[in-house]
Coordinates of N, CA and C and ligand atoms in Angstrom, one line a residue:
M1 N 0.2 -1.5 0.0 CA -0.5 0.4 -0.3 C 0.3 1.2 0.2
A2 N 0.6 2.2 -0.6 CA 1.1 2.9 -1.4 C 0.7 4.4 -0.2
R3 N 1.7 4.7 1.0 CA 1.3 6.2 1.4 C 1.7 7.3 2.0
S4 N 1.9 7.9 -0.1 CA 3.1 8.8 -0.4 C 2.0 10.2 -0.6
R5 N 1.3 10.0 -0.1 CA -0.1 11.0 0.2 C 0.6 12.2 1.0
K6 N 1.3 12.8 1.3 CA 1.8 13.5 3.0 C 1.6 15.2 2.7
S7 N 0.8 15.2 3.2 CA 0.5 16.2 3.0 C 1.1 17.5 4.6
K8 N 1.6 18.7 3.9 CA 1.6 19.2 5.1 C 0.4 19.6 6.5
S9 N 0.8 19.0 6.9 CA -0.9 19.8 8.5 C -1.1 20.9 8.6
S10 N -2.4 21.1 7.4 CA -3.0 22.3 7.9 C -4.3 22.7 8.3
G11 N -4.4 22.1 9.4 CA -5.0 21.9 10.1 C -5.7 20.7 10.8
S12 N -6.8 21.0 10.9 CA -6.7 19.7 12.3 C -6.4 17.8 11.6
D13 N -5.0 17.5 12.2 CA -5.0 15.9 11.6 C -5.1 15.3 12.6
L14 N -6.6 14.9 11.8 CA -6.7 13.5 13.6 C -6.1 12.4 12.5
Y15 N -6.5 11.6 11.2 CA -6.1 10.7 11.2 C -4.7 10.3 10.9
A16 N -3.7 11.4 10.8 CA -2.3 11.2 10.6 C -2.1 11.0 12.1
E17 N -2.8 11.0 13.7 CA -2.4 10.8 14.9 C -2.6 9.2 14.9
F18 N -3.5 8.8 14.4 CA -3.5 7.8 14.4 C -2.9 6.3 13.7
S19 N -1.9 7.3 12.2 CA -1.5 6.0 11.1 C 0.4 6.4 12.0
G20 N 0.6 7.6 12.2 CA 1.9 8.1 12.0 C 2.8 8.6 14.0
A21 N 1.7 7.2 14.6 CA 1.9 7.8 15.7 C 3.5 7.0 15.9
A22 N 3.6 6.1 15.4 CA 5.3 5.4 16.3 C 6.0 6.5 15.4
D23 N 6.4 7.0 14.6 CA 7.7 7.3 13.9 C 7.6 8.6 14.3
E24 N 7.0 9.1 14.9 CA 7.0 11.0 15.6 C 6.8 10.9 16.7
V25 N 8.5 11.6 17.5 CA 8.1 11.6 18.9 C 8.5 12.6 19.5
S26 N 6.9 13.5 19.4 CA 7.2 14.7 19.7 C 6.9 15.5 20.7
E27 N 6.8 14.7 21.8 CA 6.5 14.4 23.5 C 7.4 13.5 24.0
D28 N 8.0 14.2 24.3 CA 8.7 13.0 25.5 C 8.5 13.0 27.3
A29 N 7.3 12.9 27.4 CA 5.6 13.0 28.0 C 6.2 11.9 29.3
D30 N 6.8 10.1 28.7 CA 6.9 9.4 29.4 C 8.2 9.2 29.9
L31 N 9.0 8.7 30.9 CA 10.3 8.6 31.1 C 10.8 7.1 29.9
P32 N 12.1 7.7 30.3 CA 12.8 7.3 29.0 C 13.2 5.9 29.6
K33 N 13.1 4.6 29.3 CA 13.8 3.5 30.1 C 14.9 3.1 29.2
D34 N 15.2 2.8 27.8 CA 16.2 3.0 27.1 C 17.0 3.1 27.2
E35 N 18.1 2.4 25.9 CA 19.5 3.9 25.6 C 18.6 4.5 25.0
A36 N 17.9 4.7 23.8 CA 17.9 5.4 23.3 C 17.0 6.5 23.2
G37 N 15.9 6.4 24.4 CA 15.0 7.2 24.8 C 16.4 7.9 26.1
R38 N 17.9 7.9 26.4 CA 18.5 8.6 27.2 C 19.2 9.0 26.1
R39 N 19.5 8.2 25.1 CA 20.2 8.8 24.3 C 19.7 11.0 23.7
K40 N 18.5 10.3 23.6 CA 17.5 11.5 23.3 C 17.9 12.6 24.5
I41 N 17.7 12.4 25.5 CA 17.5 13.3 26.5 C 18.5 14.3 26.8
K42 N 20.2 13.5 26.7 CA 21.5 13.7 26.3 C 21.5 15.2 25.7
R43 N 21.1 14.3 24.2 CA 21.2 15.1 23.5 C 19.9 16.7 23.8
Q44 N 19.7 16.7 24.3 CA 18.4 17.3 24.6 C 19.0 18.6 25.6
Y45 N 19.7 17.9 26.8 CA 20.8 18.3 27.8 C 21.9 18.8 26.7
Q46 N 22.3 18.7 26.3 CA 23.7 19.3 24.9 C 23.6 20.4 24.4
G47 N 22.0 20.2 23.7 CA 21.3 21.7 23.4 C 21.1 22.8 23.8
L48 N 20.1 21.9 25.2 CA 20.5 23.2 25.7 C 21.0 24.1 26.5
L49 N 21.7 23.6 26.6 CA 23.2 24.0 28.3 C 24.0 24.8 26.7
G50 N 24.1 24.4 25.6 CA 25.3 24.5 24.6 C 26.2 24.8 25.8
I51 N 26.9 25.9 25.5 CA 28.5 26.5 26.3 C 28.1 26.2 28.0
R52 N 27.1 26.5 28.4 CA 27.3 26.8 29.9 C 27.9 25.0 30.1
L53 N 27.6 24.0 29.3 CA 28.2 23.1 30.0 C 29.4 23.1 30.1
E54 N 30.6 23.6 30.2 CA 31.8 23.7 30.1 C 31.3 24.9 32.2
K55 N 30.3 25.5 32.0 CA 30.4 26.2 33.3 C 30.3 25.1 34.5
L56 N 28.9 23.6 33.9 CA 28.2 23.0 34.9 C 29.1 21.8 34.7
R57 N 30.2 21.7 34.3 CA 31.3 20.2 34.6 C 31.6 19.3 35.4
G58 N 31.3 18.0 35.3 CA 31.3 17.8 36.7 C 30.4 17.5 38.0
R59 N 29.1 18.6 37.0 CA 27.4 18.4 37.7 C 26.7 17.5 37.3
I60 N 26.4 17.2 38.3 CA 25.2 16.1 38.3 C 23.6 17.4 37.8
L61 N 23.2 16.7 37.2 CA 21.8 18.0 35.6 C 20.8 16.6 36.0
N62 N 20.5 15.6 36.5 CA 19.2 15.4 36.6 C 18.8 13.7 37.5
R63 N 18.9 12.9 38.5 CA 19.0 11.9 38.7 C 17.0 11.2 38.8
E64 N 16.6 10.4 38.4 CA 15.7 9.7 38.1 C 15.5 8.2 38.9
R65 N 14.7 7.7 39.2 CA 14.1 6.6 39.5 C 14.1 5.7 38.3
I66 N 14.7 4.1 38.4 CA 14.2 3.6 37.4 C 13.5 2.9 37.6
N67 N 13.9 2.2 38.4 CA 13.4 1.3 40.0 C 13.4 1.4 41.1
K68 N 12.8 0.2 41.9 CA 13.1 1.1 43.3 C 14.0 0.9 43.6
T69 N 14.8 -0.1 42.5 CA 16.3 0.3 43.8 C 17.6 0.6 42.6
V70 N 17.4 1.4 40.9 CA 18.3 1.7 40.6 C 18.1 3.1 40.2
E71 N 18.8 4.1 40.2 CA 19.1 5.4 40.2 C 19.7 5.7 38.7
G72 N 19.1 6.9 37.9 CA 19.2 6.8 37.0 C 20.2 8.5 37.2
I73 N 21.1 8.8 37.0 CA 21.2 10.0 37.1 C 22.0 10.6 35.5
Y74 N 21.2 11.7 35.3 CA 22.3 11.9 33.9 C 23.3 13.1 34.7
F75 N 24.8 13.8 34.4 CA 25.4 14.7 34.5 C 26.7 14.8 33.6
I76 N 27.0 15.9 33.8 CA 28.4 15.8 33.2 C 30.0 15.4 33.1
C77 N 30.2 15.2 32.5 CA 31.9 14.8 33.3 C 32.9 15.4 33.0
A78 N 33.5 15.1 33.9 CA 34.0 16.8 34.7 C 35.9 16.6 33.9
K79 N 35.3 15.7 32.8 CA 36.8 15.2 31.5 C 36.2 15.7 30.0
C80 N 35.7 14.6 30.0 CA 34.7 14.8 28.8 C 34.0 15.7 28.2
L81 N 33.6 16.3 29.5 CA 32.4 17.4 29.1 C 31.5 17.2 28.4
K82 N 31.0 15.6 28.5 CA 30.2 14.6 27.3 C 28.9 14.9 28.4
V83 N 27.6 14.9 28.2 CA 26.2 15.0 29.3 C 26.2 12.9 29.2
C84 N 26.6 12.5 30.4 CA 26.2 11.2 30.3 C 25.2 10.8 31.8
H85 N 25.4 8.6 31.6 CA 24.1 8.7 32.0 C 24.8 7.4 32.5
S86 N 24.6 7.4 34.1 CA 25.3 6.7 34.9 C 25.3 5.2 34.3
L87 N 23.9 4.8 33.4 CA 23.5 3.3 32.7 C 24.1 3.4 31.9
D88 N 24.3 4.2 30.8 CA 25.2 4.3 29.3 C 27.0 4.4 30.2
E89 N 27.3 5.4 30.6 CA 28.4 5.6 30.4 C 28.8 5.4 31.3
G90 N 28.1 5.0 32.9 CA 28.3 4.7 34.0 C 29.4 6.3 34.4
I91 N 28.7 6.7 36.4 CA 29.3 6.9 36.4 C 29.9 7.4 38.2
I92 N 31.3 8.3 38.2 CA 32.2 8.5 39.4 C 31.4 9.2 40.5
E93 N 31.3 9.1 41.3 CA 30.2 10.3 41.7 C 31.6 10.9 43.0
D94 N 31.7 12.1 42.4 CA 31.8 13.3 43.4 C 31.3 13.4 45.0
P95 N 31.8 12.8 46.3 CA 30.5 13.2 46.8 C 30.1 14.8 46.9
A96 N 31.2 15.8 46.7 CA 31.2 17.2 46.7 C 30.3 17.4 45.4
N97 N 30.3 16.3 44.4 CA 29.3 17.1 43.8 C 29.8 18.3 42.8
Q98 N 31.4 17.8 43.2 CA 32.1 18.8 41.8 C 33.0 18.5 40.7
A99 N 33.2 17.5 40.5 CA 33.4 16.5 39.6 C 33.4 15.3 39.5
N100 N 32.1 14.7 39.2 CA 32.2 13.5 38.6 C 32.2 12.9 37.3
L101 N 32.7 11.7 37.0 CA 33.6 11.3 36.2 C 32.9 10.3 35.3
C102 N 32.6 10.1 33.9 CA 31.9 8.8 33.3 C 32.7 7.8 34.4
L103 N 33.0 6.6 33.7 CA 33.7 5.8 33.9 C 35.1 5.9 33.3
R104 N 35.1 5.7 31.9 CA 36.1 5.4 31.2 C 37.0 6.8 31.5
C105 N 36.8 8.0 31.9 CA 37.2 9.0 31.9 C 38.0 8.7 33.7
G106 N 37.0 8.2 34.5 CA 37.8 7.7 36.3 C 38.7 7.1 35.5
K107 N 38.4 5.4 34.9 CA 39.1 4.8 35.4 C 40.4 5.1 34.8
S108 N 40.5 5.9 33.8 CA 42.0 6.6 32.8 C 42.3 7.4 33.7
R109 N 41.9 7.7 35.1 CA 42.8 8.6 36.0 C 43.0 7.5 36.3
T110 N 42.2 7.1 37.4 CA 43.1 5.8 38.4 C 44.4 5.5 37.8
A111 N 44.3 4.7 36.4 CA 45.5 4.5 36.0 C 46.7 5.3 36.2
A112 N 46.6 6.6 36.1 CA 47.3 7.3 36.0 C 47.5 7.7 37.2
A113 N 47.3 7.3 37.8 CA 47.5 7.6 39.1 C 48.7 7.2 40.3
Ligands
LIG201 ZN1 33.9 11.3 30.2

């Protein structure tokens, strides 16, 4: 079945919501539980913060409960300056919340010391 009639929505597009709900992620109301979801959030953080990433390096951006025992943490690695998630990149938490590191940076640091 050809679905080539892609009209620019110029009004109420009731039927489009039924047919194309899956491939268009326009709202992120639900909690991202998978890696793809987190990647998107990280990108959003990165875009949102822009150059402020530098100022906030090493800080935790957000904590979320993934389930009863697991906590997810979005943070900016103090070394590589990337927005990381504790479940993806890992986290070496700084008790003072000044210089949190992703696992890779943390490892290379302790290896050098
Ligand atoms: Zn890092």
